[in-house]
mmCIF file of C-alpha atoms and ligand atoms in Angstrom:
data_model
loop_
_atom_site.group_PDB
_atom_site.id
_atom_site.type_symbol
_atom_site.label_atom_id
_atom_site.label_comp_id
_atom_site.label_asym_id
_atom_site.label_seq_id
_atom_site.Cartn_x
_atom_site.Cartn_y
_atom_site.Cartn_z
ATOM 1 C CA MET A 1 -33.044 -49.929 46.274
ATOM 2 C CA GLY A 2 -31.716 -49.722 49.815
ATOM 3 C CA PHE A 3 -32.228 -51.919 52.854
ATOM 4 C CA ASN A 4 -35.517 -53.215 54.108
ATOM 5 C CA LEU A 5 -34.994 -51.888 57.603
ATOM 6 C CA ALA A 6 -36.433 -52.872 60.939
ATOM 7 C CA ILE A 7 -35.792 -50.506 63.835
ATOM 8 C CA LEU A 8 -35.895 -51.857 67.382
ATOM 9 C CA ILE A 9 -36.621 -49.461 70.225
ATOM 10 C CA SER A 10 -37.486 -49.520 73.915
ATOM 11 C CA GLY A 11 -38.146 -45.859 74.626
ATOM 12 C CA ARG A 12 -38.358 -42.324 73.272
ATOM 13 C CA GLY A 13 -37.464 -43.187 69.685
ATOM 14 C CA SER A 14 -35.850 -39.959 68.473
ATOM 15 C CA ASN A 15 -33.152 -41.795 66.478
ATOM 16 C CA MET A 16 -35.835 -44.039 64.999
ATOM 17 C CA LEU A 17 -37.985 -41.059 63.897
ATOM 18 C CA ASN A 18 -34.898 -39.413 62.438
ATOM 19 C CA ILE A 19 -34.095 -42.530 60.351
ATOM 20 C CA ILE A 20 -37.691 -42.660 59.095
ATOM 21 C CA GLU A 21 -37.433 -39.005 58.095
ATOM 22 C CA ALA A 22 -34.166 -39.598 56.207
ATOM 23 C CA CYS A 23 -35.753 -42.518 54.321
ATOM 24 C CA ASN A 24 -38.856 -40.484 53.514
ATOM 25 C CA ASN A 25 -36.921 -37.481 52.249
ATOM 26 C CA LYS A 26 -34.641 -39.772 50.190
ATOM 27 C CA THR A 27 -31.434 -38.893 52.022
ATOM 28 C CA LEU A 28 -31.326 -42.671 52.422
ATOM 29 C CA SER A 29 -32.337 -45.247 49.833
ATOM 30 C CA SER A 30 -33.614 -47.672 52.473
ATOM 31 C CA LYS A 31 -37.183 -48.240 53.553
ATOM 32 C CA VAL A 32 -38.282 -48.609 57.164
ATOM 33 C CA LYS A 33 -40.626 -51.585 56.951
ATOM 34 C CA ILE A 34 -41.370 -51.982 60.644
ATOM 35 C CA VAL A 35 -40.622 -50.507 64.060
ATOM 36 C CA ILE A 36 -40.548 -53.051 66.855
ATOM 37 C CA SER A 37 -40.673 -52.171 70.541
ATOM 38 C CA ASN A 38 -40.327 -54.319 73.637
ATOM 39 C CA ASN A 39 -42.089 -51.708 75.744
ATOM 40 C CA LYS A 40 -45.863 -51.688 76.029
ATOM 41 C CA ASN A 41 -45.824 -47.963 76.832
ATOM 42 C CA SER A 42 -44.176 -46.916 73.564
ATOM 43 C CA SER A 43 -46.420 -43.959 72.790
ATOM 44 C CA VAL A 44 -44.096 -42.929 69.959
ATOM 45 C CA LEU A 45 -45.449 -45.871 67.943
ATOM 46 C CA THR A 46 -48.666 -43.925 67.285
ATOM 47 C CA LYS A 47 -46.559 -41.337 65.436
ATOM 48 C CA VAL A 48 -44.943 -44.102 63.394
ATOM 49 C CA GLU A 49 -48.305 -45.602 62.440
ATOM 50 C CA LYS A 50 -49.529 -42.163 61.302
ATOM 51 C CA LYS A 51 -46.640 -42.194 58.842
ATOM 52 C CA GLY A 52 -47.997 -45.434 57.400
ATOM 53 C CA ILE A 53 -45.260 -47.618 58.881
ATOM 54 C CA LYS A 54 -46.035 -50.894 60.605
ATOM 55 C CA THR A 55 -45.306 -51.280 64.299
ATOM 56 C CA LYS A 56 -45.201 -54.240 66.602
ATOM 57 C CA ILE A 57 -44.797 -54.654 70.338
ATOM 58 C CA ILE A 58 -43.145 -57.883 71.432
ATOM 59 C CA LEU A 59 -43.493 -58.531 75.147
ATOM 60 C CA GLU A 60 -41.707 -61.715 76.176
ATOM 61 C CA ASN A 61 -39.567 -61.963 79.289
ATOM 62 C CA GLN A 62 -37.734 -65.066 78.130
ATOM 63 C CA ILE A 63 -35.162 -64.104 75.542
ATOM 64 C CA ASN A 64 -35.625 -67.255 73.426
ATOM 65 C CA LYS A 65 -39.370 -66.596 73.157
ATOM 66 C CA PHE A 66 -38.729 -62.952 72.372
ATOM 67 C CA GLU A 67 -36.197 -63.810 69.675
ATOM 68 C CA LYS A 68 -38.478 -66.433 68.131
ATOM 69 C CA LYS A 69 -41.201 -63.818 67.630
ATOM 70 C CA LEU A 70 -38.641 -61.283 66.467
ATOM 71 C CA SER A 71 -37.171 -63.691 63.880
ATOM 72 C CA GLN A 72 -40.625 -64.508 62.582
ATOM 73 C CA THR A 73 -41.486 -60.817 62.173
ATOM 74 C CA LEU A 74 -38.181 -59.964 60.478
ATOM 75 C CA HIS A 75 -38.712 -62.857 58.099
ATOM 76 C CA GLU A 76 -42.331 -61.920 57.302
ATOM 77 C CA GLU A 77 -41.304 -58.331 56.547
ATOM 78 C CA LYS A 78 -38.331 -59.451 54.406
ATOM 79 C CA ILE A 79 -35.944 -57.435 56.564
ATOM 80 C CA ASN A 80 -32.275 -57.456 55.542
ATOM 81 C CA PHE A 81 -30.870 -54.917 58.008
ATOM 82 C CA VAL A 82 -31.714 -54.047 61.621
ATOM 83 C CA CYS A 83 -31.038 -50.806 63.502
ATOM 84 C CA LEU A 84 -31.136 -50.802 67.295
ATOM 85 C CA ALA A 85 -31.973 -47.349 68.605
ATOM 86 C CA GLY A 86 -32.343 -47.211 72.357
ATOM 87 C CA PHE A 87 -33.243 -50.908 72.427
ATOM 88 C CA MET A 88 -32.593 -52.169 75.947
ATOM 89 C CA ARG A 89 -32.297 -55.941 75.554
ATOM 90 C CA ILE A 90 -29.262 -58.110 74.948
ATOM 91 C CA LEU A 91 -29.696 -60.419 71.975
ATOM 92 C CA SER A 92 -28.305 -63.948 72.223
ATOM 93 C CA LYS A 93 -25.409 -65.452 70.309
ATOM 94 C CA GLY A 94 -27.794 -67.949 68.699
ATOM 95 C CA PHE A 95 -29.972 -65.180 67.295
ATOM 96 C CA LEU A 96 -27.077 -62.956 66.255
ATOM 97 C CA CYS A 97 -25.234 -65.627 64.262
ATOM 98 C CA ASN A 98 -28.010 -65.402 61.652
ATOM 99 C CA TRP A 99 -27.552 -61.619 61.484
ATOM 100 C CA GLU A 100 -23.819 -61.154 61.487
ATOM 101 C CA LYS A 101 -22.930 -57.586 60.409
ATOM 102 C CA LYS A 102 -26.607 -56.968 59.720
ATOM 103 C CA ILE A 103 -27.483 -55.411 63.098
ATOM 104 C CA ILE A 104 -26.067 -52.105 64.301
ATOM 105 C CA ASN A 105 -26.485 -50.154 67.524
ATOM 106 C CA ILE A 106 -25.891 -46.598 68.676
ATOM 107 C CA HIS A 107 -24.291 -45.846 72.024
ATOM 108 C CA PRO A 108 -23.797 -42.438 73.697
ATOM 109 C CA SER A 109 -20.055 -42.652 74.340
ATOM 110 C CA ILE A 110 -16.798 -43.036 72.487
ATOM 111 C CA LEU A 111 -16.533 -46.795 72.803
ATOM 112 C CA PRO A 112 -14.774 -48.733 74.201
ATOM 113 C CA ALA A 113 -15.142 -46.166 77.003
ATOM 114 C CA PHE A 114 -18.309 -46.220 79.116
ATOM 115 C CA LYS A 115 -20.098 -49.300 77.853
ATOM 116 C CA GLY A 116 -23.557 -50.206 79.180
ATOM 117 C CA LEU A 117 -26.041 -48.082 81.077
ATOM 118 C CA ASN A 118 -25.567 -44.440 82.151
ATOM 119 C CA ALA A 119 -22.754 -43.746 79.695
ATOM 120 C CA VAL A 120 -23.219 -39.961 79.846
ATOM 121 C CA LYS A 121 -23.188 -39.920 83.653
ATOM 122 C CA LYS A 122 -20.074 -42.111 83.741
ATOM 123 C CA ALA A 123 -18.279 -39.776 81.310
ATOM 124 C CA LEU A 124 -19.080 -36.763 83.507
ATOM 125 C CA GLU A 125 -17.954 -38.588 86.653
ATOM 126 C CA LYS A 126 -14.613 -39.388 84.998
ATOM 127 C CA LYS A 127 -14.300 -35.720 84.036
ATOM 128 C CA VAL A 128 -13.443 -36.561 80.435
ATOM 129 C CA LYS A 129 -12.907 -33.548 78.206
ATOM 130 C CA TYR A 130 -14.462 -35.178 75.164
ATOM 131 C CA THR A 131 -17.145 -37.799 74.757
ATOM 132 C CA GLY A 132 -19.605 -38.523 71.936
ATOM 133 C CA CYS A 133 -21.368 -41.406 70.275
ATOM 134 C CA THR A 134 -20.530 -44.631 68.490
ATOM 135 C CA ILE A 135 -22.265 -46.897 66.019
ATOM 136 C CA HIS A 136 -21.106 -50.490 66.127
ATOM 137 C CA TYR A 137 -22.098 -53.870 64.806
ATOM 138 C CA VAL A 138 -23.936 -55.870 67.441
ATOM 139 C CA ASP A 139 -22.246 -58.926 68.868
ATOM 140 C CA LYS A 140 -23.078 -60.991 71.941
ATOM 141 C CA GLY A 141 -21.393 -58.567 74.359
ATOM 142 C CA VAL A 142 -22.730 -55.276 75.677
ATOM 143 C CA ASP A 143 -21.525 -52.499 73.348
ATOM 144 C CA THR A 144 -18.493 -54.571 72.331
ATOM 145 C CA GLY A 145 -19.065 -55.085 68.591
ATOM 146 C CA GLU A 146 -16.830 -53.756 65.824
ATOM 147 C CA ILE A 147 -16.924 -49.958 65.685
ATOM 148 C CA ILE A 148 -18.219 -48.444 62.438
ATOM 149 C CA ASP A 149 -18.031 -44.717 63.150
ATOM 150 C CA GLN A 150 -18.036 -42.152 65.952
ATOM 151 C CA ARG A 151 -18.681 -38.461 66.566
ATOM 152 C CA ILE A 152 -17.037 -36.325 69.211
ATOM 153 C CA VAL A 153 -18.636 -33.874 71.646
ATOM 154 C CA LYS A 154 -16.643 -31.475 73.824
ATOM 155 C CA VAL A 155 -17.593 -31.578 77.491
ATOM 156 C CA LEU A 156 -17.944 -28.098 78.972
ATOM 157 C CA LYS A 157 -17.544 -27.224 82.660
ATOM 158 C CA THR A 158 -21.157 -26.077 82.617
ATOM 159 C CA ASP A 159 -22.494 -29.390 81.292
ATOM 160 C CA ASN A 160 -24.705 -31.512 83.473
ATOM 161 C CA GLU A 161 -25.976 -34.951 82.449
ATOM 162 C CA GLU A 162 -29.058 -33.559 80.730
ATOM 163 C CA ARG A 163 -27.199 -30.902 78.740
ATOM 164 C CA LEU A 164 -24.454 -33.275 77.688
ATOM 165 C CA ALA A 165 -26.920 -36.009 76.694
ATOM 166 C CA LYS A 166 -28.754 -33.473 74.532
ATOM 167 C CA LYS A 167 -25.554 -32.459 72.736
ATOM 168 C CA ILE A 168 -24.650 -36.112 72.172
ATOM 169 C CA LEU A 169 -28.134 -36.942 70.874
ATOM 170 C CA LYS A 170 -27.793 -34.228 68.243
ATOM 171 C CA GLU A 171 -24.610 -35.919 67.020
ATOM 172 C CA GLU A 172 -26.276 -39.365 67.208
ATOM 173 C CA HIS A 173 -28.919 -38.216 64.758
ATOM 174 C CA ILE A 174 -26.250 -37.104 62.277
ATOM 175 C CA LEU A 175 -24.132 -40.219 62.794
ATOM 176 C CA TYR A 176 -26.930 -42.751 62.349
ATOM 177 C CA ILE A 177 -27.857 -41.400 58.930
ATOM 178 C CA LYS A 178 -24.228 -41.133 57.846
ATOM 179 C CA VAL A 179 -23.565 -44.760 58.822
ATOM 180 C CA ILE A 180 -26.655 -46.189 57.124
ATOM 181 C CA GLU A 181 -25.719 -44.292 53.972
ATOM 182 C CA LEU A 182 -22.206 -45.716 54.168
ATOM 183 C CA LEU A 183 -23.500 -49.256 54.646
ATOM 184 C CA GLU A 184 -26.002 -48.929 51.803
ATOM 185 C CA LYS A 185 -22.990 -48.222 49.585
ATOM 186 C CA LYS A 186 -20.846 -50.916 51.184
ATOM 187 C CA TYR A 187 -23.481 -53.596 50.674
ATOM 188 C CA ASN A 188 -24.275 -52.149 47.262
ATOM 189 C CA TYR A 189 -27.731 -51.127 48.336
ATOM 190 C CA GLY A 190 -27.147 -47.418 47.565
ATOM 191 C CA LYS A 191 -28.797 -45.012 45.167
ATOM 192 C CA ASP A 192 -26.433 -45.789 42.266
ATOM 193 C CA ARG A 193 -27.581 -49.352 42.084
HETATM 194 C C1 GRF B 1 -29.581 -42.817 72.727
HETATM 195 O O1 GRF B 1 -28.819 -42.000 73.551
HETATM 196 C C2 GRF B 1 -28.765 -44.013 72.289
HETATM 197 O O2 GRF B 1 -27.415 -43.734 72.128
HETATM 198 C C3 GRF B 1 -28.957 -44.985 73.412
HETATM 199 O O3 GRF B 1 -30.306 -44.797 73.813
HETATM 200 C C4 GRF B 1 -30.716 -43.483 73.479
HETATM 201 C C5 GRF B 1 -31.938 -43.620 72.644
HETATM 202 O O4 GRF B 1 -32.550 -42.405 72.351
HETATM 203 N N1 GRF B 1 -28.651 -46.328 72.982
HETATM 204 P P1 GRF B 1 -33.808 -42.354 71.372
HETATM 205 O O5 GRF B 1 -34.781 -43.415 71.877
HETATM 206 O O6 GRF B 1 -33.315 -42.667 70.000
HETATM 207 O O7 GRF B 1 -34.363 -40.982 71.495
#
């Protein structure tokens, strides 16, 4: 068993590829049914297709039109859980109420610190000694949903934005798998089922 997952991305897609890998090597019981991007230049989708996983690009400026197409796709693919991984759009309250506690997001900071864009840069500017990453349920705010789990990264004097982001990303990859595994168990979608 496991979830029928959809992963939503806007960019590079390293977390997405890492989730696919964990499903393929059976670390997770879930199946990635589709990867959806809102970016027409998502070259990473070619890699996904080579793995035999469906992809879809939804380009709609108006959020209600975007969400209508998204809902339709999620329904067609019988999706029961959605992972946002570098997905750069805010979903509306109307859409989210049908997906309460069924959509999670990863953010490169220890929330509630440094919500929104440029979280790594903001952490460096504040000279924090520790930062990290958070996975939270998605609600109508920006990075405000209930926190599920976090991982910590120590900030070194020698860190610049690039180096720190790289260290955080490594932890993101570990955290995302850990959280999906936890939720598979929580929702009784785990291996023991
Ligand atoms: C990650 O840092 C994630 O925390 C943030 O966007 C970035 C996405 O990276 N939300 P990738 O596309 O998964 O490589």
